């Protein structure tokens, strides 16, 4: 490992996140002590297109990242010479966007003579829960719900995960975004549906709960089609009722499967992660279900649920400790998967 002898509580990591439409940098010490966490959202740039435009995202990252990094270092109140390693999300995500953060991190690591650490964005979302909750005990079941992913993960220990279930089509956040777009609620869809649903009747329309009683996988594309068909047939329906009924259908399935997953592995805790974890109904139902089961529930703050670099700095610390630095000739990986392990903790697939 270049420039770093050991990884411990005093190891300071500068972390960068540019996998999608948030430009973020953070300074994290010892894997859990967040010294700064700066996030600059590009939502305004993409809103008029109704979704993230990859080319605009990459260019915006190039423009804003230097200032975001400077702010993260200055808010951490440290001198750059104190930084022991530089980390960046190297997948999954938009390739052009990822390359901006990866290139910046490598350049800084090379210049400062410290290790570079490439981080899996999905793994980082798992650490976001641990960053804010020191009462968590393994085994945990994490429901990771974002714009690109919907997964139930059995987390046996740090670095030991297996995927219990995942979506077979759309991600939960994607369903929120597509339904919101159809209803004319704007982008990003999740927060807009969440807000208008407060004024609606969640029992008004009985939308399907796909695969509710089958295993731990999810399917959301049929629900989206049901919403579209229903509104076309009933053009005068209240948008708030549609939003509330749709949200209820998504949350019912997410919570029912989380409970089933927690029971199947005898989990001691349930953790929410990913952008959809900001949803108010999901948070309330997830907490209620955990209480019913008598197990610990961890609901990271909204800032920690959505994309940020503090979670990248945390995951990087654990990766650096277990695997050492990432070679500077390692690229970016738009389709990177979570590195899972078998029951004995042996990695099931090789990734960079
Ligand atoms: O994790 P994230 O910030 O980015 C990805 O890695 O995808 O998640 C973004 C997703 C979007 O689909 C957005 O609509 C959804 O999270 N989201 C929500 C809420 N806030 C964000 N979905 C439902 N309710 C919310 N309050
Ligand atoms: Zn994310």
Coordinates of C-alpha atoms and ligand atoms in Angstrom, one line a residue:
X1 CA 0.0 0.0 0.0
X2 CA 1.5 3.3 -1.0
X3 CA 2.0 6.0 1.6
X4 CA -0.1 4.4 4.4
X5 CA 1.2 2.0 6.9
X6 CA -2.0 1.0 8.8
X7 CA -5.7 1.7 8.8
X8 CA -7.0 2.8 12.2
X9 CA -9.3 5.2 14.1
X10 CA -7.2 8.2 13.0
X11 CA -7.1 7.4 9.3
X12 CA -8.6 10.3 7.4
X13 CA -10.3 9.6 4.0
X14 CA -11.4 12.2 1.5
X15 CA -14.3 10.6 -0.4
X16 CA -15.9 11.7 -3.7
X17 CA -19.3 10.6 -5.1
X18 CA -20.4 11.4 -8.7
X19 CA -22.2 8.3 -9.8
X20 CA -25.5 10.1 -10.8
X21 CA -26.8 13.6 -10.3
X22 CA -25.3 14.5 -6.9
X23 CA -21.8 16.0 -6.8
X24 CA -20.5 15.2 -3.3
X25 CA -17.3 15.2 -1.2
X26 CA -16.8 14.3 2.4
X27 CA -14.0 13.8 4.9
X28 CA -14.4 10.8 7.2
X29 CA -12.1 9.7 10.0
X30 CA -11.8 6.1 11.2
X31 CA -14.7 4.9 9.1
X32 CA -17.5 6.5 11.2
X33 CA -16.5 10.1 12.2
X34 CA -17.9 12.4 9.5
X35 CA -15.8 15.6 9.6
X36 CA -17.6 17.1 6.7
X37 CA -20.3 16.1 4.2
X38 CA -20.9 18.4 1.2
X39 CA -23.6 17.5 -1.4
X40 CA -24.4 19.7 -4.4
X41 CA -27.6 18.5 -6.1
X42 CA -28.0 18.9 -9.9
X43 CA -31.8 18.5 -9.6
X44 CA -32.5 21.9 -11.1
X45 CA -30.4 21.2 -14.2
X46 CA -32.3 18.0 -15.0
X47 CA -35.8 18.8 -13.9
X48 CA -36.9 20.4 -17.1
X49 CA -36.0 17.1 -19.0
X50 CA -38.0 15.0 -16.5
X51 CA -35.0 12.8 -15.6
X52 CA -31.2 12.7 -15.4
X53 CA -29.4 13.6 -18.7
X54 CA -26.1 11.7 -18.5
X55 CA -24.1 14.2 -20.6
X56 CA -25.4 17.2 -18.6
X57 CA -24.6 15.3 -15.3
X58 CA -20.9 14.6 -16.4
X59 CA -20.3 18.3 -17.4
X60 CA -21.9 19.6 -14.2
X61 CA -19.6 17.3 -12.1
X62 CA -16.6 18.6 -14.0
X63 CA -17.7 22.2 -13.3
X64 CA -18.6 21.9 -9.6
X65 CA -16.5 19.1 -8.2
X66 CA -13.3 21.1 -7.5
X67 CA -15.3 23.6 -5.3
X68 CA -17.2 20.8 -3.6
X69 CA -13.9 19.1 -2.7
X70 CA -12.4 22.4 -1.4
X71 CA -15.4 23.0 0.7
X72 CA -15.3 19.5 2.2
X73 CA -11.7 19.9 3.2
X74 CA -12.2 23.4 4.6
X75 CA -15.4 22.4 6.6
X76 CA -13.5 19.4 8.0
X77 CA -11.0 21.9 9.4
X78 CA -8.0 19.9 8.3
X79 CA -4.9 20.5 6.2
X80 CA -4.8 18.4 3.0
X81 CA -1.5 16.9 4.3
X82 CA -3.6 15.1 7.0
X83 CA -5.5 13.1 4.3
X84 CA -4.4 9.5 4.3
X85 CA -6.4 8.2 1.3
X86 CA -8.7 9.4 -1.4
X87 CA -11.8 7.4 -2.4
X88 CA -14.4 7.6 -5.1
X89 CA -17.4 5.7 -6.2
X90 CA -16.2 3.6 -9.1
X91 CA -19.6 1.9 -9.9
X92 CA -22.4 1.3 -10.5
X93 CA -23.6 4.5 -12.1
X94 CA -23.4 6.6 -15.3
X95 CA -20.1 5.9 -16.9
X96 CA -19.3 9.6 -17.7
X97 CA -20.4 10.8 -14.3
X98 CA -18.4 8.1 -12.5
X99 CA -15.2 8.9 -14.5
X100 CA -15.2 12.5 -13.3
X101 CA -15.0 11.4 -9.6
X102 CA -12.7 8.5 -10.2
X103 CA -10.3 10.7 -12.3
X104 CA -10.3 13.5 -9.6
X105 CA -9.7 11.0 -6.8
X106 CA -6.8 9.3 -8.6
X107 CA -5.2 12.6 -9.5
X108 CA -5.3 13.8 -5.9
X109 CA -4.1 10.4 -4.6
X110 CA -1.2 10.4 -7.1
X111 CA -0.3 14.0 -6.3
X112 CA -0.4 13.6 -2.5
X113 CA 1.3 10.1 -2.7
X114 CA -1.6 8.4 -0.8
X115 CA -3.7 5.4 -1.6
X116 CA -6.7 5.5 -4.0
X117 CA -9.8 3.5 -3.0
X118 CA -12.5 2.6 -5.6
X119 CA -15.8 2.1 -3.8
X120 CA -19.0 0.2 -4.7
X121 CA -21.9 2.6 -4.4
X122 CA -24.3 -0.1 -3.3
X123 CA -21.9 -1.3 -0.5
X124 CA -21.7 2.4 0.6
X125 CA -25.5 2.7 0.9
X126 CA -25.2 -0.3 3.4
X127 CA -22.7 1.6 5.5
X128 CA -24.9 4.8 5.7
X129 CA -27.1 3.0 8.2
X130 CA -24.1 2.0 10.4
X131 CA -22.7 5.6 10.3
X132 CA -25.6 7.0 12.3
X133 CA -26.6 4.1 14.5
X134 CA -24.1 2.5 17.0
X135 CA -26.7 0.1 18.4
X136 CA -26.8 -2.1 15.4
X137 CA -26.0 -5.7 15.9
X138 CA -25.5 -8.4 13.2
X139 CA -27.1 -10.2 11.5
X140 CA -29.0 -7.3 9.8
X141 CA -31.4 -7.2 6.9
X142 CA -31.0 -4.1 4.8
X143 CA -33.7 -2.9 2.4
X144 CA -31.8 -0.9 -0.2
X145 CA -34.3 1.1 -2.3
X146 CA -33.1 3.7 -4.7
X147 CA -33.7 5.0 -8.3
X148 CA -31.6 2.2 -9.7
X149 CA -31.9 -0.7 -7.2
X150 CA -34.3 -2.5 -5.0
X151 CA -32.6 -5.2 -2.9
X152 CA -33.0 -7.1 0.3
X153 CA -29.5 -7.8 1.7
X154 CA -28.5 -10.2 4.5
X155 CA -25.6 -8.4 6.2
X156 CA -23.8 -11.0 8.5
X157 CA -20.9 -8.8 9.4
X158 CA -18.8 -5.9 7.9
X159 CA -18.0 -7.0 4.4
X160 CA -20.2 -10.1 4.4
X161 CA -23.4 -9.8 2.4
X162 CA -25.7 -12.0 0.5
X163 CA -28.6 -10.8 -1.7
X164 CA -31.9 -12.3 -0.5
X165 CA -34.1 -10.7 -3.1
X166 CA -34.1 -8.0 -5.8
X167 CA -36.5 -6.4 -8.3
X168 CA -37.0 -8.4 -11.5
X169 CA -37.9 -5.2 -13.5
X170 CA -38.2 -1.6 -12.3
X171 CA -36.6 -0.3 -9.1
X172 CA -38.9 1.2 -6.5
X173 CA -37.6 4.7 -7.0
X174 CA -37.9 4.3 -10.8
X175 CA -41.6 3.4 -10.3
X176 CA -42.1 6.5 -8.1
X177 CA -40.3 8.6 -10.8
X178 CA -42.3 7.2 -13.7
X179 CA -45.7 7.4 -12.0
X180 CA -45.0 11.0 -10.9
X181 CA -44.0 11.9 -14.4
X182 CA -47.3 10.4 -15.8
X183 CA -49.3 12.3 -13.1
X184 CA -47.4 15.5 -14.1
X185 CA -45.9 15.9 -10.6
X186 CA -42.4 16.7 -11.9
X187 CA -38.9 15.3 -11.2
X188 CA -37.7 13.8 -8.9
X189 CA -40.9 11.9 -8.5
X190 CA -40.5 10.2 -5.1
X191 CA -40.6 13.4 -3.0
X192 CA -43.5 14.8 -5.1
X193 CA -45.6 11.6 -4.7
X194 CA -44.7 11.5 -1.0
X195 CA -46.0 15.1 -0.5
X196 CA -49.2 15.0 -2.5
X197 CA -50.1 11.5 -1.0
X198 CA -50.5 13.3 2.3
X199 CA -53.7 14.9 0.9
X200 CA -55.0 11.6 -0.6
X201 CA -56.9 8.5 0.4
X202 CA -54.6 5.5 0.3
X203 CA -57.7 3.2 0.3
X204 CA -59.3 4.9 -2.7
X205 CA -57.9 2.6 -5.4
X206 CA -56.9 -1.1 -4.9
X207 CA -53.7 -1.3 -7.0
X208 CA -52.0 -4.7 -7.3
X209 CA -49.3 -5.9 -4.8
X210 CA -47.2 -7.9 -7.2
X211 CA -45.5 -11.1 -5.9
X212 CA -46.7 -10.2 -2.4
X213 CA -46.8 -13.8 -1.3
X214 CA -44.0 -15.2 -3.5
X215 CA -40.4 -15.2 -2.2
X216 CA -38.3 -12.2 -1.7
X217 CA -38.0 -10.7 -5.2
X218 CA -40.0 -7.6 -6.3
X219 CA -41.8 -6.4 -9.4
X220 CA -43.0 -2.9 -9.9
X221 CA -43.5 -2.4 -13.6
X222 CA -47.0 -4.0 -13.5
X223 CA -48.0 -1.5 -10.8
X224 CA -46.9 1.4 -12.9
X225 CA -49.0 0.1 -15.9
X226 CA -52.0 -0.3 -13.6
X227 CA -51.7 3.3 -12.5
X228 CA -51.5 4.5 -16.1
X229 CA -54.5 2.3 -17.2
X230 CA -56.6 3.4 -14.2
X231 CA -56.0 7.1 -14.8
X232 CA -56.8 6.8 -18.5
X233 CA -60.1 5.0 -17.6
X234 CA -61.0 7.5 -14.9
X235 CA -59.6 10.9 -16.1
X236 CA -61.4 12.8 -13.3
X237 CA -59.8 10.8 -10.4
X238 CA -58.1 12.8 -7.7
X239 CA -54.3 12.8 -8.3
X240 CA -53.7 12.8 -4.6
X241 CA -55.8 9.6 -4.2
X242 CA -53.9 7.9 -7.1
X243 CA -50.5 9.0 -5.5
X244 CA -51.6 7.8 -2.0
X245 CA -52.9 4.4 -3.3
X246 CA -49.9 3.8 -5.5
X247 CA -47.5 4.7 -2.6
X248 CA -49.4 2.4 -0.3
X249 CA -49.1 -0.5 -2.7
X250 CA -45.3 0.0 -3.1
X251 CA -44.8 0.3 0.7
X252 CA -47.0 -2.7 1.5
X253 CA -44.8 -5.0 -0.6
X254 CA -41.5 -3.5 0.5
X255 CA -42.4 -3.9 4.2
X256 CA -44.0 -7.3 3.9
X257 CA -40.9 -8.7 2.2
X258 CA -38.5 -7.0 4.6
X259 CA -40.4 -8.7 7.5
X260 CA -40.2 -12.1 5.7
X261 CA -36.5 -11.6 5.0
X262 CA -35.7 -10.6 8.6
X263 CA -37.6 -13.8 9.8
X264 CA -35.8 -16.0 7.3
X265 CA -32.3 -15.1 8.6
X266 CA -33.3 -14.4 12.2
X267 CA -32.1 -10.8 11.9
X268 CA -31.5 -8.7 15.0
X269 CA -32.2 -5.5 13.1
X270 CA -33.8 -4.0 10.0
X271 CA -32.1 -1.1 8.2
X272 CA -33.4 1.1 5.5
X273 CA -31.1 2.6 2.8
X274 CA -31.2 4.4 -0.6
X275 CA -33.1 7.4 -1.8
X276 CA -36.6 5.9 -1.4
X277 CA -35.8 5.4 2.3
X278 CA -36.6 9.1 2.6
X279 CA -40.3 8.2 2.0
X280 CA -42.4 9.1 5.0
X281 CA -44.9 6.2 4.8
X282 CA -42.1 3.7 4.2
X283 CA -40.2 5.0 7.3
X284 CA -43.3 4.8 9.5
X285 CA -44.4 1.3 8.3
X286 CA -40.8 -0.1 8.5
X287 CA -40.5 1.2 12.1
X288 CA -43.9 -0.3 13.0
X289 CA -43.1 -3.7 11.5
X290 CA -39.7 -3.8 13.3
X291 CA -41.4 -3.0 16.6
X292 CA -44.0 -5.7 16.0
X293 CA -41.1 -8.2 15.5
X294 CA -39.3 -6.8 18.5
X295 CA -36.1 -6.2 16.6
X296 CA -34.0 -3.0 16.2
X297 CA -34.9 -0.6 13.4
X298 CA -32.5 1.8 11.8
X299 CA -33.8 4.7 9.8
X300 CA -30.8 6.8 8.6
X301 CA -31.5 10.5 8.3
X302 CA -32.8 11.7 4.9
X303 CA -29.4 13.2 4.1
X304 CA -27.7 9.9 4.7
X305 CA -30.4 7.9 2.7
X306 CA -29.9 9.9 -0.6
X307 CA -26.5 9.9 -2.4
X308 CA -23.7 11.4 -0.4
X309 CA -20.0 11.0 0.0
X310 CA -19.8 10.3 3.8
X311 CA -21.1 6.8 3.1
X312 CA -18.4 6.4 0.4
X313 CA -15.7 7.5 3.0
X314 CA -17.1 5.0 5.5
X315 CA -17.2 2.1 3.0
X316 CA -13.7 3.1 1.8
X317 CA -12.2 2.8 5.3
X318 CA -13.5 -0.8 5.6
X319 CA -12.3 -1.7 2.1
X320 CA -8.9 -0.1 2.7
X321 CA -8.5 -2.1 5.9
X322 CA -9.6 -5.4 4.3
X323 CA -8.2 -5.2 0.7
X324 CA -5.7 -2.4 0.7
X325 CA -5.6 0.3 -2.0
X326 CA -7.1 0.1 -5.5
X327 CA -4.6 0.2 -8.4
X328 CA -4.5 3.5 -10.3
X329 CA -5.1 1.8 -13.6
X330 CA -8.5 0.5 -12.4
X331 CA -11.3 2.0 -14.3
X332 CA -15.0 2.8 -13.6
X333 CA -17.7 0.1 -13.7
X334 CA -21.3 1.2 -14.7
X335 CA -22.8 -2.2 -13.9
X336 CA -20.7 -3.1 -10.8
X337 CA -22.5 -5.6 -8.6
X338 CA -22.4 -5.9 -4.8
X339 CA -19.7 -8.3 -3.8
X340 CA -21.5 -11.0 -2.0
X341 CA -20.1 -13.8 0.1
X342 CA -21.2 -17.4 0.7
X343 CA -22.2 -18.5 4.3
X344 CA -18.5 -19.0 5.1
X345 CA -17.7 -15.4 4.2
X346 CA -15.9 -16.3 0.9
X347 CA -16.4 -13.9 -1.9
X348 CA -18.7 -15.3 -4.6
X349 CA -17.6 -13.2 -7.5
X350 CA -14.4 -11.4 -8.3
X351 CA -14.6 -7.6 -8.8
X352 CA -11.9 -5.0 -9.0
Ligands
LIG1 O1 -30.2 6.7 -3.7 P1 -30.6 7.8 -4.6 O2 -30.4 9.2 -4.2 O3 -30.0 7.7 -6.1 C1 -29.8 6.5 -6.7 O4 -28.7 5.9 -6.4 O5 -30.7 6.1 -7.4 O6 -32.2 7.6 -4.9 C2 -33.0 8.4 -5.8 C3 -34.4 7.9 -5.8 C4 -35.3 8.6 -6.9 O7 -35.9 7.6 -7.6 C5 -36.2 9.4 -6.0 O8 -37.5 9.6 -6.6 C6 -36.4 8.5 -4.8 O9 -35.0 8.0 -4.6 N1 -36.8 9.3 -3.6 C7 -38.0 9.0 -3.0 C8 -38.2 10.0 -2.0 N2 -37.1 10.8 -2.0 C9 -36.3 10.3 -3.0 N3 -39.0 8.1 -3.3 C10 -40.1 8.1 -2.5 N4 -40.3 9.0 -1.5 C11 -39.4 9.9 -1.2 N5 -39.6 10.8 -0.3
LIG2 ZN1 -27.6 5.8 -4.5

